[in-house]
């Protein structure tokens, strides 16, 4: 039987075994109890409480405004729902870049106050000390390379990263570094598929791609994007599995019509 089918609970060890066994890892975001319950029951291996909550939940233009308190609120709701999936929580902008002590303090708050299983943070060599200190406290860390949305004002655009050889080489080195120091997994966001495949084969830990092609060890999408709840965002890598936004608008429009016409509630829907 496959590793993921045998596992009652997904752990970082199970993910490593899945990579060794050539089994693909499915990861999705969730930010609340109801959605996370469905995602967990559908068999997703990793639920990411992403700082994309800043865009999706709060309507901000970037991921920068979301706070540690907000992330802990979202994460604790998701943890209550997840019976099988590993729950990974983003360290938000400004909570780990300053110094490694601050990074550890932020990671400990997430683990203690939400009950999550691991944290994710963006960057390579520049956050090495922070990652090492978090790992030394026994907290599993997922890395994130390529397009790192917390640095959007440095990049200036959300276009594909590491297309030029110089940046591709830096990414190879950063991935090797994160793998060597003990990250249990690395997200590659919006990088060329060939590069993602090459680096995935070169590192020991499982890689998870978003806009990074099919050769990563797993894939991640933002739940609200793949369900069609967020409608204004349609990059090439996004496969929409449902037009839920349209379906919801239709259902809600139907309800409004029924209220106005006094069709709702009917006799069997009252006391
Ligand atoms: O915040 C997020 O949702 C993410 C994924 C896009 C990987 O970091």
CSV table of C-alpha atoms in Angstrom, one decimal, residues 11 118 138 158 173 226:
chain,number,residue,atom,x,y,z
A,11,UNK,CA,4.1,13.9,9.6
A,118,UNK,CA,5.4,23.5,11.5
A,138,UNK,CA,12.5,21.3,17.6
A,158,UNK,CA,4.8,39.0,-9.7
A,173,UNK,CA,22.6,27.2,-3.7
A,226,UNK,CA,-8.7,26.7,-7.4
